[in-house]
Amino acid sequence: MVKIQVICGEKKYSLACREDKTILSVLQENGITSVPAPCGGRGRCGKCVVKADGVLKTACTAKVSDGMEVLIPKEEDAVIAESGEGHVFSPDEQPGYFAACDIGTTTVVCHLLDQDGRKLATASEYNSQRESGADIVSRIRAPLSLMHEQMTAQITRMLTGLMKKADTGGQIKRLAVSGNTVMCLLFAGISPESVGEAPFIPAEYFGKEYKGMELGLPLCEQVYIMPAVSGYVGGDITADLVCVMPECESGETLLLDIGTNGEIVLGHTGSFHCCATAAGPAFEGAEITMGMPAEKGAISRVYLESRRLRTEVIGNVKAAGICGSGLLDALSVFLDMGIVDRSGMIADAGRVSVAYRKYMGEYLGQACIRLGSVCVTQEDIRKLQLAKAAVAAGIHILMKERGITVSQIKRVLLAGGFGTYLNPQSAADIGLVPQKLCDVSSAVGNAAGHGAVSAAISQKAREAAAQYALQMKYVELALHPDFSDAYMDFLQLERW
């Protein structure tokens, strides 16, 4: 056994562990969750950097040694979509305090409400489970007890903090929870293993109330979990519809909730088709060479001005990386400049305008395009192409299932972390969404959290959620005869 010292902000830990352990595994075993590991600790993403005895190392590959001092870099405040835009159901006449929580794969947002549905306080954090990996599959493979305990502990701590901030006490009457199916299963302590293999049927579809004590949340009297539709279209999507559909019931509506996972709904009140795309975490900056979430230091916008590449950085500081919206902008601009072709290949410098050659180079043996100190590599572009093709093919398949054309879609609603900040024109430029839909696209923020607020205070909202779940016809893209061809077609960065 060896002993190491861990410094995380103002907290200090003295930990005993075996000397064959990696720094990351020791941190995880001791409940220290502030070191991200989007690749699940497989040594691929390079995001779990810590300072060990004064030297920067990746925590998932570096082994501990006796007397080692590990300094965890301070995590900057994330730019998390806390609020949504849409309909709020009238509250039931029930006294007390209520809460709503949207559990995303990457982030968690909690609201404390009074009996009239007014937000008394709001908190948002990164999902504490992300140390086990950035995507859903990583969470499915992780130990269920660990995933459940991490989530219930995080929500308990967040709600306790909100009550203290609002200077309230007592028990919360009802907590309403939205989230994708796997997040909700882990929150409820139910194994998600069946979602990870065909036919991807979850053990529970929710849409009902639990006693808080049953779930390990004694602070809450009742916990309502929004109903899921399938293994990969969950309560976050029914919550989205509770938020947006009462105000746009007529006409075909395309809802894109694109975060770490990509869920798509197309239809109108009474009839919807939906699907989930294996978009992966690229849109959130994970598994991108210099990718990062939308937080201080992230390039969030890229544009061309007077033949020069310009960027906007969150917090107006030196760029430390690039987030999803910046990646989308960057690829759109690279296409316009001719440094990347429509197949996604970075061009030879000799074939590029002289004014643009200074942006081209190499990083770790790969061709790259430089945005100051941040670079976008050929592999990054390929990962973004794969994610973009999955979403575009999903939209195409849903239109085909409904027998409609692009011109029949009356509005596009962009929800979720990535969807909130993306530029619709950049999305159209690379072929993520049809060009004709740019003018009818609007962001609705954290619509899932907004829908959960209504569900916390209104029986009618919970009934509406149940109805929307029943009205959705789920399309399993992996089994659809046209999906493979559509996916291959949409790998090209062509407008449609």
Short mmCIF file of C-alpha atoms in Angstrom, two decimals:
data_model
loop_
_atom_site.label_atom_id
_atom_site.label_comp_id
_atom_site.label_asym_id
_atom_site.label_seq_id
_atom_site.Cartn_x
_atom_site.Cartn_y
_atom_site.Cartn_z
CA MET A 1 0.00 0.00 0.00
CA VAL A 2 1.08 3.59 -0.69
CA LYS A 3 -0.29 6.95 0.42
CA ILE A 4 -0.97 9.95 -1.80
CA GLN A 5 -2.14 13.49 -1.09
CA VAL A 6 -4.89 14.96 -3.28
CA ILE A 7 -5.64 18.69 -3.41
CA CYS A 8 -8.93 19.69 -5.03
CA GLY A 9 -9.70 23.38 -4.57
CA GLU A 10 -9.85 24.03 -0.83
CA LYS A 11 -10.23 20.32 -0.02
CA LYS A 12 -7.31 18.04 0.83
CA TYR A 13 -7.41 14.25 0.98
CA SER A 14 -4.95 11.67 2.27
CA LEU A 15 -5.64 8.39 0.46
CA ALA A 16 -4.22 4.90 0.87
CA CYS A 17 -4.19 2.66 -2.20
CA ARG A 18 -2.32 -0.10 -4.02
CA GLU A 19 0.73 1.04 -5.99
CA ASP A 20 -0.48 -0.61 -9.21
CA LYS A 21 -3.47 1.77 -9.38
CA THR A 22 -3.80 4.72 -11.73
CA ILE A 23 -4.46 8.16 -10.31
CA LEU A 24 -7.91 8.23 -11.95
CA SER A 25 -8.98 4.87 -10.49
CA VAL A 26 -7.93 5.98 -6.99
CA LEU A 27 -9.87 9.24 -7.33
CA GLN A 28 -12.97 7.41 -8.56
CA GLU A 29 -12.82 4.79 -5.81
CA ASN A 30 -12.76 7.59 -3.22
CA GLY A 31 -15.69 9.53 -4.69
CA ILE A 32 -13.62 12.39 -6.14
CA THR A 33 -15.48 13.20 -9.35
CA SER A 34 -14.01 16.50 -10.51
CA VAL A 35 -11.61 14.97 -13.05
CA PRO A 36 -13.41 14.42 -16.38
CA ALA A 37 -12.74 11.23 -18.35
CA PRO A 38 -14.90 11.39 -21.49
CA CYS A 39 -13.34 8.25 -22.95
CA GLY A 40 -14.02 6.28 -19.76
CA GLY A 41 -10.39 6.18 -18.70
CA ARG A 42 -9.20 4.35 -21.84
CA GLY A 43 -6.35 6.77 -22.56
CA ARG A 44 -7.89 8.24 -25.71
CA CYS A 45 -9.17 11.73 -24.94
CA GLY A 46 -6.40 13.36 -22.89
CA LYS A 47 -8.95 15.30 -20.81
CA CYS A 48 -8.12 13.87 -17.34
CA VAL A 49 -5.02 15.99 -16.83
CA VAL A 50 -3.81 16.51 -13.25
CA LYS A 51 -0.55 17.79 -11.79
CA ALA A 52 1.31 14.93 -10.07
CA ASP A 53 4.37 16.04 -8.11
CA GLY A 54 4.44 19.20 -10.19
CA VAL A 55 4.24 17.41 -13.57
CA LEU A 56 1.16 17.41 -15.81
CA LYS A 57 -0.06 13.85 -16.42
CA THR A 58 -3.18 12.10 -17.69
CA ALA A 59 -4.77 10.56 -14.60
CA CYS A 60 -5.98 7.43 -16.39
CA THR A 61 -2.47 6.35 -17.45
CA ALA A 62 -0.24 7.64 -14.63
CA LYS A 63 0.39 5.23 -11.75
CA VAL A 64 0.44 6.38 -8.13
CA SER A 65 3.60 6.35 -6.04
CA ASP A 66 4.16 6.67 -2.32
CA GLY A 67 4.02 10.28 -1.13
CA MET A 68 2.75 11.58 -4.47
CA GLU A 69 0.93 14.92 -4.36
CA VAL A 70 -1.90 15.24 -6.89
CA LEU A 71 -3.30 18.67 -7.70
CA ILE A 72 -6.63 18.72 -9.53
CA PRO A 73 -6.98 21.86 -11.70
CA LYS A 74 -9.86 24.13 -10.79
CA GLU A 75 -12.92 23.44 -12.90
CA GLU A 76 -14.26 26.59 -14.56
CA ASP A 77 -17.92 27.45 -14.45
CA ALA A 78 -19.77 25.82 -17.32
CA VAL A 79 -22.16 27.67 -19.59
CA ILE A 80 -25.16 25.40 -19.05
CA ALA A 81 -28.60 25.98 -20.54
CA GLU A 82 -30.59 26.31 -17.33
CA SER A 83 -33.81 27.88 -18.60
CA GLY A 84 -36.23 26.85 -21.32
CA GLU A 85 -38.71 28.77 -23.39
CA GLY A 86 -42.28 27.57 -23.80
CA HIS A 87 -45.56 26.83 -22.08
CA VAL A 88 -45.95 26.59 -18.30
CA PHE A 89 -48.97 24.70 -16.97
CA SER A 90 -51.08 26.28 -14.25
CA PRO A 91 -50.18 24.89 -10.81
CA ASP A 92 -52.47 22.69 -8.76
CA GLU A 93 -53.60 24.18 -5.48
CA GLN A 94 -51.15 22.33 -3.27
CA PRO A 95 -49.05 24.12 -0.64
CA GLY A 96 -45.38 23.45 -0.15
CA TYR A 97 -42.14 23.47 -2.08
CA PHE A 98 -41.49 21.60 -5.31
CA ALA A 99 -38.45 20.88 -7.47
CA ALA A 100 -37.58 19.99 -11.04
CA CYS A 101 -34.40 18.35 -12.26
CA ASP A 102 -33.11 17.69 -15.77
CA ILE A 103 -30.46 14.96 -15.69
CA GLY A 104 -28.35 15.24 -18.82
CA THR A 105 -25.51 12.91 -19.68
CA THR A 106 -23.14 15.86 -19.37
CA THR A 107 -24.91 18.33 -17.08
CA VAL A 108 -27.53 18.42 -14.33
CA VAL A 109 -29.90 21.35 -13.75
CA CYS A 110 -32.14 21.66 -10.66
CA HIS A 111 -34.85 24.23 -9.85
CA LEU A 112 -36.53 24.88 -6.48
CA LEU A 113 -40.12 26.06 -6.90
CA ASP A 114 -42.85 27.52 -4.74
CA GLN A 115 -46.46 26.30 -4.93
CA ASP A 116 -47.17 28.70 -7.82
CA GLY A 117 -44.32 27.31 -9.89
CA ARG A 118 -42.06 30.32 -9.42
CA LYS A 119 -38.35 29.48 -9.42
CA LEU A 120 -36.89 30.34 -6.03
CA ALA A 121 -33.39 29.18 -6.93
CA THR A 122 -31.57 27.29 -9.70
CA ALA A 123 -28.32 25.34 -9.78
CA SER A 124 -26.42 23.60 -12.55
CA GLU A 125 -23.38 21.33 -12.52
CA TYR A 126 -21.59 18.76 -14.57
CA ASN A 127 -22.99 15.26 -14.16
CA SER A 128 -20.85 13.57 -11.51
CA GLN A 129 -21.04 10.30 -13.49
CA ARG A 130 -18.99 11.71 -16.37
CA GLU A 131 -15.80 10.34 -14.80
CA SER A 132 -17.00 6.94 -16.10
CA GLY A 133 -17.22 8.21 -19.69
CA ALA A 134 -18.87 10.89 -21.79
CA ASP A 135 -21.41 8.69 -23.56
CA ILE A 136 -24.37 6.51 -22.65
CA VAL A 137 -22.63 3.21 -23.40
CA SER A 138 -19.91 3.99 -20.85
CA ARG A 139 -22.54 4.62 -18.18
CA ILE A 140 -24.35 1.37 -19.01
CA ARG A 141 -21.11 -0.54 -18.49
CA ALA A 142 -20.26 1.18 -15.20
CA PRO A 143 -21.31 -0.36 -11.85
CA LEU A 144 -25.03 0.33 -11.25
CA SER A 145 -24.60 0.97 -7.52
CA LEU A 146 -21.91 3.58 -8.19
CA MET A 147 -23.96 5.36 -10.88
CA HIS A 148 -27.09 5.42 -8.68
CA GLU A 149 -25.28 6.64 -5.58
CA GLN A 150 -23.42 9.35 -7.47
CA MET A 151 -26.60 10.73 -8.99
CA THR A 152 -28.79 10.65 -5.87
CA ALA A 153 -25.96 12.18 -3.82
CA GLN A 154 -25.46 14.93 -6.37
CA ILE A 155 -29.16 15.82 -6.57
CA THR A 156 -29.55 15.70 -2.79
CA ARG A 157 -26.61 18.07 -2.41
CA MET A 158 -27.92 20.41 -5.13
CA LEU A 159 -31.44 20.54 -3.68
CA THR A 160 -30.10 21.07 -0.15
CA GLY A 161 -28.03 23.97 -1.46
CA LEU A 162 -31.06 25.46 -3.24
CA MET A 163 -33.19 25.31 -0.09
CA LYS A 164 -30.44 26.98 1.89
CA LYS A 165 -30.06 29.65 -0.79
CA ALA A 166 -33.81 30.30 -0.79
CA ASP A 167 -33.89 30.23 3.03
CA THR A 168 -36.48 27.45 3.17
CA GLY A 169 -36.75 24.23 5.14
CA GLY A 170 -38.75 21.05 5.36
CA GLN A 171 -39.45 18.42 2.76
CA ILE A 172 -39.95 18.96 -0.97
CA LYS A 173 -43.47 17.85 -1.89
CA ARG A 174 -42.62 16.60 -5.38
CA LEU A 175 -39.48 16.39 -7.45
CA ALA A 176 -40.08 15.97 -11.20
CA VAL A 177 -37.18 14.45 -13.14
CA SER A 178 -36.50 14.54 -16.87
CA GLY A 179 -33.62 12.77 -18.57
CA ASN A 180 -32.78 10.24 -21.22
CA THR A 181 -33.84 6.68 -20.47
CA VAL A 182 -30.45 5.48 -19.23
CA MET A 183 -30.00 8.48 -16.93
CA CYS A 184 -33.45 7.89 -15.44
CA LEU A 185 -32.79 4.17 -14.98
CA LEU A 186 -29.52 4.89 -13.18
CA PHE A 187 -31.21 7.55 -11.07
CA ALA A 188 -33.90 5.04 -10.06
CA GLY A 189 -31.35 2.31 -9.36
CA ILE A 190 -32.63 0.09 -12.19
CA SER A 191 -30.16 -1.72 -14.43
CA PRO A 192 -29.89 -0.21 -17.94
CA GLU A 193 -28.10 -3.26 -19.39
CA SER A 194 -31.06 -4.21 -21.62
CA VAL A 195 -30.81 -0.80 -23.32
CA GLY A 196 -27.25 -1.63 -24.37
CA GLU A 197 -28.17 -4.62 -26.51
CA ALA A 198 -30.81 -5.43 -29.15
CA PRO A 199 -33.78 -4.99 -29.06
CA PHE A 200 -32.83 -2.08 -26.68
CA ILE A 201 -35.94 -2.40 -24.49
CA PRO A 202 -35.67 -0.66 -21.10
CA ALA A 203 -36.67 -2.40 -17.89
CA GLU A 204 -38.92 0.57 -17.00
CA TYR A 205 -40.69 3.32 -18.97
CA PHE A 206 -41.53 5.46 -15.91
CA GLY A 207 -44.29 8.10 -16.09
CA LYS A 208 -45.17 7.48 -12.45
CA GLU A 209 -44.38 8.60 -8.92
CA TYR A 210 -42.08 7.03 -6.37
CA LYS A 211 -41.58 7.74 -2.69
CA GLY A 212 -38.38 9.72 -2.24
CA MET A 213 -37.13 7.25 0.40
CA GLU A 214 -37.38 4.41 -2.15
CA LEU A 215 -34.90 6.16 -4.43
CA GLY A 216 -32.52 7.36 -1.73
CA LEU A 217 -33.90 10.91 -1.67
CA PRO A 218 -35.43 11.40 1.79
CA LEU A 219 -35.49 15.17 1.16
CA CYS A 220 -38.33 14.59 -1.35
CA GLU A 221 -41.74 13.26 -0.40
CA GLN A 222 -42.63 12.18 -3.96
CA VAL A 223 -40.48 11.79 -7.09
CA TYR A 224 -42.10 11.80 -10.52
CA ILE A 225 -40.01 10.58 -13.48
CA MET A 226 -41.13 11.71 -16.94
CA PRO A 227 -42.28 8.84 -19.22
CA ALA A 228 -39.87 7.33 -21.74
CA VAL A 229 -40.76 6.15 -25.24
CA SER A 230 -37.91 3.72 -25.88
CA GLY A 231 -34.44 2.82 -24.71
CA TYR A 232 -33.00 5.88 -26.41
CA VAL A 233 -35.91 8.34 -26.48
CA GLY A 234 -36.55 9.19 -22.86
CA GLY A 235 -38.35 11.48 -20.47
CA ASP A 236 -36.29 14.44 -21.60
CA ILE A 237 -38.13 14.32 -24.93
CA THR A 238 -41.63 14.01 -23.43
CA ALA A 239 -40.64 16.92 -21.16
CA ASP A 240 -39.56 18.88 -24.25
CA LEU A 241 -43.01 18.36 -25.76
CA VAL A 242 -44.76 19.40 -22.55
CA CYS A 243 -42.80 22.63 -22.83
CA VAL A 244 -43.17 23.46 -26.54
CA MET A 245 -46.22 21.74 -28.04
CA PRO A 246 -49.08 23.56 -26.27
CA GLU A 247 -47.96 26.73 -28.07
CA CYS A 248 -47.46 25.19 -31.54
CA GLU A 249 -50.03 22.43 -31.95
CA SER A 250 -50.69 22.82 -35.70
CA GLY A 251 -48.26 22.13 -38.52
CA GLU A 252 -45.32 19.77 -38.69
CA THR A 253 -42.74 20.58 -36.00
CA LEU A 254 -39.18 19.23 -36.01
CA LEU A 255 -37.66 19.07 -32.53
CA LEU A 256 -33.94 18.42 -32.23
CA ASP A 257 -32.59 17.75 -28.75
CA ILE A 258 -28.90 17.44 -29.48
CA GLY A 259 -26.50 17.03 -26.61
CA THR A 260 -24.29 14.07 -25.84
CA ASN A 261 -27.10 12.07 -27.44
CA GLY A 262 -29.24 13.12 -30.39
CA GLU A 263 -33.00 12.67 -30.21
CA ILE A 264 -35.35 13.82 -32.97
CA VAL A 265 -39.13 14.24 -33.02
CA LEU A 266 -41.20 15.15 -36.08
CA GLY A 267 -44.98 15.68 -36.11
CA HIS A 268 -47.84 17.57 -34.50
CA THR A 269 -50.09 17.11 -31.48
CA GLY A 270 -51.78 13.73 -31.85
CA SER A 271 -49.15 12.17 -34.11
CA PHE A 272 -45.35 12.09 -33.84
CA HIS A 273 -42.49 10.01 -35.16
CA CYS A 274 -39.26 9.94 -33.19
CA CYS A 275 -35.81 8.40 -33.27
CA ALA A 276 -32.46 8.52 -31.53
CA THR A 277 -29.16 8.91 -33.30
CA ALA A 278 -25.80 7.61 -32.20
CA ALA A 279 -24.31 11.08 -32.52
CA GLY A 280 -21.69 10.45 -29.86
CA PRO A 281 -20.14 13.16 -27.71
CA ALA A 282 -18.42 15.13 -30.51
CA PHE A 283 -21.02 17.92 -30.41
CA GLU A 284 -20.14 18.48 -26.74
CA GLY A 285 -16.42 18.70 -27.45
CA ALA A 286 -15.58 15.29 -25.97
CA GLU A 287 -13.10 13.03 -27.81
CA ILE A 288 -12.07 16.03 -29.93
CA THR A 289 -8.32 16.76 -29.77
CA MET A 290 -8.75 20.19 -28.19
CA GLY A 291 -12.48 19.88 -27.54
CA MET A 292 -14.11 21.03 -24.33
CA PRO A 293 -17.60 21.83 -23.00
CA ALA A 294 -19.04 25.32 -23.44
CA GLU A 295 -17.15 26.87 -20.56
CA LYS A 296 -14.69 29.67 -19.92
CA GLY A 297 -11.84 29.44 -22.42
CA ALA A 298 -13.81 27.60 -25.12
CA ILE A 299 -13.97 28.93 -28.67
CA SER A 300 -17.73 29.20 -29.18
CA ARG A 301 -17.84 31.03 -32.51
CA VAL A 302 -15.64 31.07 -35.62
CA TYR A 303 -16.09 33.41 -38.57
CA LEU A 304 -14.22 34.88 -41.53
CA GLU A 305 -13.61 38.62 -41.67
CA SER A 306 -11.45 40.35 -44.29
CA ARG A 307 -9.97 36.94 -45.24
CA ARG A 308 -8.91 36.34 -41.65
CA LEU A 309 -10.17 33.68 -39.27
CA ARG A 310 -11.75 35.24 -36.19
CA THR A 311 -12.95 33.57 -33.01
CA GLU A 312 -15.04 34.37 -29.96
CA VAL A 313 -14.01 32.79 -26.67
CA ILE A 314 -16.30 32.30 -23.69
CA GLY A 315 -15.17 34.61 -20.89
CA ASN A 316 -13.04 36.73 -23.24
CA VAL A 317 -9.88 34.92 -22.17
CA LYS A 318 -7.15 33.08 -24.05
CA ALA A 319 -8.59 30.09 -25.88
CA ALA A 320 -8.02 26.75 -24.14
CA GLY A 321 -10.07 24.62 -26.54
CA ILE A 322 -13.17 24.57 -28.73
CA CYS A 323 -16.76 23.55 -27.92
CA GLY A 324 -19.45 22.09 -30.19
CA SER A 325 -20.91 25.31 -31.56
CA GLY A 326 -17.40 26.54 -32.38
CA LEU A 327 -16.62 23.27 -34.17
CA LEU A 328 -19.72 23.61 -36.33
CA ASP A 329 -18.87 27.21 -37.21
CA ALA A 330 -15.26 26.26 -37.90
CA LEU A 331 -16.17 23.49 -40.33
CA SER A 332 -18.62 25.77 -42.14
CA VAL A 333 -15.93 28.45 -42.50
CA PHE A 334 -13.26 25.93 -43.57
CA LEU A 335 -15.55 24.80 -46.39
CA ASP A 336 -16.09 28.39 -47.46
CA MET A 337 -12.33 29.04 -47.44
CA GLY A 338 -11.62 25.92 -49.48
CA ILE A 339 -9.28 24.46 -46.85
CA VAL A 340 -11.65 21.49 -46.37
CA ASP A 341 -13.53 19.87 -49.26
CA ARG A 342 -17.04 18.47 -49.21
CA SER A 343 -15.70 14.98 -48.48
CA GLY A 344 -14.25 16.33 -45.24
CA MET A 345 -10.59 16.14 -46.27
CA ILE A 346 -8.17 18.90 -45.37
CA ALA A 347 -6.70 20.16 -48.63
CA ASP A 348 -3.01 20.21 -49.58
CA ALA A 349 -1.55 23.60 -48.71
CA GLY A 350 -0.41 24.09 -52.29
CA ARG A 351 -4.01 24.07 -53.49
CA VAL A 352 -5.22 26.63 -50.98
CA SER A 353 -5.29 30.41 -51.37
CA VAL A 354 -1.98 31.91 -50.22
CA ALA A 355 -3.87 34.05 -47.68
CA TYR A 356 -5.13 30.92 -45.91
CA ARG A 357 -2.02 28.72 -45.88
CA LYS A 358 -0.82 30.19 -42.58
CA TYR A 359 -3.71 28.44 -40.82
CA MET A 360 -2.64 24.99 -41.99
CA GLY A 361 -0.19 22.75 -40.21
CA GLU A 362 0.32 19.49 -38.34
CA TYR A 363 -0.48 18.37 -34.81
CA LEU A 364 0.61 15.01 -33.43
CA GLY A 365 1.35 13.79 -36.94
CA GLN A 366 -2.04 14.83 -38.34
CA ALA A 367 -3.01 17.57 -40.75
CA CYS A 368 -4.73 20.35 -38.83
CA ILE A 369 -6.16 23.85 -39.14
CA ARG A 370 -5.06 26.32 -36.51
CA LEU A 371 -7.29 28.79 -34.69
CA GLY A 372 -4.53 30.55 -32.81
CA SER A 373 -3.30 28.17 -30.11
CA VAL A 374 -6.20 25.75 -30.73
CA CYS A 375 -6.23 23.35 -33.65
CA VAL A 376 -8.84 21.21 -35.41
CA THR A 377 -7.38 17.98 -36.78
CA GLN A 378 -8.40 15.73 -39.64
CA GLU A 379 -9.64 13.16 -37.12
CA ASP A 380 -11.74 15.82 -35.37
CA ILE A 381 -13.42 16.68 -38.68
CA ARG A 382 -14.13 13.01 -39.31
CA LYS A 383 -15.75 12.59 -35.88
CA LEU A 384 -17.91 15.64 -36.49
CA GLN A 385 -18.90 14.23 -39.89
CA LEU A 386 -19.99 10.94 -38.33
CA ALA A 387 -22.12 12.74 -35.74
CA LYS A 388 -23.60 15.10 -38.34
CA ALA A 389 -24.43 12.23 -40.72
CA ALA A 390 -26.30 10.34 -37.99
CA VAL A 391 -28.52 13.34 -37.16
CA ALA A 392 -29.17 14.30 -40.80
CA ALA A 393 -30.02 10.70 -41.71
CA GLY A 394 -32.41 10.56 -38.74
CA ILE A 395 -34.24 13.68 -39.96
CA HIS A 396 -34.41 12.23 -43.48
CA ILE A 397 -35.85 8.91 -42.26
CA LEU A 398 -38.52 10.60 -40.10
CA MET A 399 -39.65 12.77 -43.03
CA LYS A 400 -39.89 9.64 -45.15
CA GLU A 401 -41.90 7.80 -42.48
CA ARG A 402 -44.35 10.72 -42.27
CA GLY A 403 -44.52 11.10 -46.04
CA ILE A 404 -43.64 14.79 -45.99
CA THR A 405 -41.09 17.09 -47.64
CA VAL A 406 -38.88 19.77 -46.12
CA SER A 407 -41.27 22.51 -47.27
CA GLN A 408 -44.04 21.02 -45.10
CA ILE A 409 -42.06 21.52 -41.89
CA LYS A 410 -43.33 24.74 -40.31
CA ARG A 411 -40.82 25.14 -37.50
CA VAL A 412 -37.60 23.70 -36.12
CA LEU A 413 -37.03 23.81 -32.36
CA LEU A 414 -33.46 23.39 -31.11
CA ALA A 415 -33.25 22.13 -27.53
CA GLY A 416 -30.56 20.82 -25.24
CA GLY A 417 -27.04 21.95 -24.42
CA PHE A 418 -25.55 21.91 -27.91
CA GLY A 419 -28.77 22.77 -29.73
CA THR A 420 -29.16 25.93 -27.69
CA TYR A 421 -25.96 27.53 -28.96
CA LEU A 422 -25.53 26.23 -32.50
CA ASN A 423 -25.78 28.60 -35.44
CA PRO A 424 -28.55 27.26 -37.76
CA GLN A 425 -26.76 28.58 -40.85
CA SER A 426 -23.54 26.77 -39.92
CA ALA A 427 -25.59 23.62 -39.33
CA ALA A 428 -27.13 23.99 -42.80
CA ASP A 429 -23.76 24.73 -44.43
CA ILE A 430 -22.33 21.36 -43.39
CA GLY A 431 -25.58 19.48 -44.11
CA LEU A 432 -26.72 18.86 -40.55
CA VAL A 433 -30.19 20.32 -41.27
CA PRO A 434 -31.88 21.31 -44.57
CA GLN A 435 -31.00 24.80 -45.81
CA LYS A 436 -34.69 25.71 -46.20
CA LEU A 437 -35.25 25.32 -42.45
CA CYS A 438 -32.79 28.02 -41.32
CA ASP A 439 -35.43 30.76 -41.33
CA VAL A 440 -37.90 28.74 -39.22
CA SER A 441 -35.35 27.54 -36.63
CA SER A 442 -35.31 28.81 -33.06
CA ALA A 443 -33.62 27.77 -29.82
CA VAL A 444 -35.81 26.79 -26.86
CA GLY A 445 -33.03 26.28 -24.31
CA ASN A 446 -33.43 23.64 -21.65
CA ALA A 447 -36.96 22.70 -22.70
CA ALA A 448 -36.70 19.40 -20.82
CA GLY A 449 -36.07 21.19 -17.53
CA HIS A 450 -38.88 23.63 -18.33
CA GLY A 451 -41.26 20.72 -18.97
CA ALA A 452 -40.20 19.12 -15.69
CA VAL A 453 -41.12 22.35 -13.87
CA SER A 454 -44.68 22.00 -15.17
CA ALA A 455 -44.74 18.30 -14.23
CA ALA A 456 -43.67 19.14 -10.66
CA ILE A 457 -46.62 21.46 -10.05
CA SER A 458 -49.39 20.27 -12.39
CA GLN A 459 -51.33 17.03 -12.74
CA LYS A 460 -52.44 18.19 -16.22
CA ALA A 461 -48.80 18.49 -17.27
CA ARG A 462 -48.12 14.93 -16.11
CA GLU A 463 -51.17 13.72 -18.02
CA ALA A 464 -49.97 15.60 -21.11
CA ALA A 465 -46.56 13.91 -20.82
CA ALA A 466 -48.24 10.50 -20.73
CA GLN A 467 -50.28 11.37 -23.83
CA TYR A 468 -47.26 12.58 -25.78
CA ALA A 469 -45.42 9.36 -24.95
CA LEU A 470 -48.34 7.33 -26.33
CA GLN A 471 -48.60 9.49 -29.46
CA MET A 472 -44.96 8.94 -30.46
CA LYS A 473 -44.09 6.19 -32.92
CA TYR A 474 -40.50 5.16 -32.34
CA VAL A 475 -38.37 4.39 -35.39
CA GLU A 476 -35.36 2.18 -34.70
CA LEU A 477 -32.82 3.58 -37.15
CA ALA A 478 -30.46 0.62 -36.84
CA LEU A 479 -33.18 -1.65 -38.23
CA HIS A 480 -34.56 0.75 -40.86
CA PRO A 481 -33.81 -0.52 -44.41
CA ASP A 482 -32.92 2.96 -45.69
CA PHE A 483 -30.78 4.20 -42.83
CA SER A 484 -27.40 2.82 -43.90
CA ASP A 485 -27.64 4.37 -47.36
CA ALA A 486 -28.87 7.69 -45.96
CA TYR A 487 -26.07 7.71 -43.40
CA MET A 488 -23.42 7.15 -46.06
CA ASP A 489 -24.92 9.86 -48.27
CA PHE A 490 -24.94 12.41 -45.44
CA LEU A 491 -21.27 11.83 -44.63
CA GLN A 492 -20.59 14.29 -47.42
CA LEU A 493 -20.62 17.90 -46.23
CA GLU A 494 -23.20 18.93 -48.80
CA ARG A 495 -26.16 21.24 -48.24
CA TRP A 496 -29.60 19.67 -48.66
#
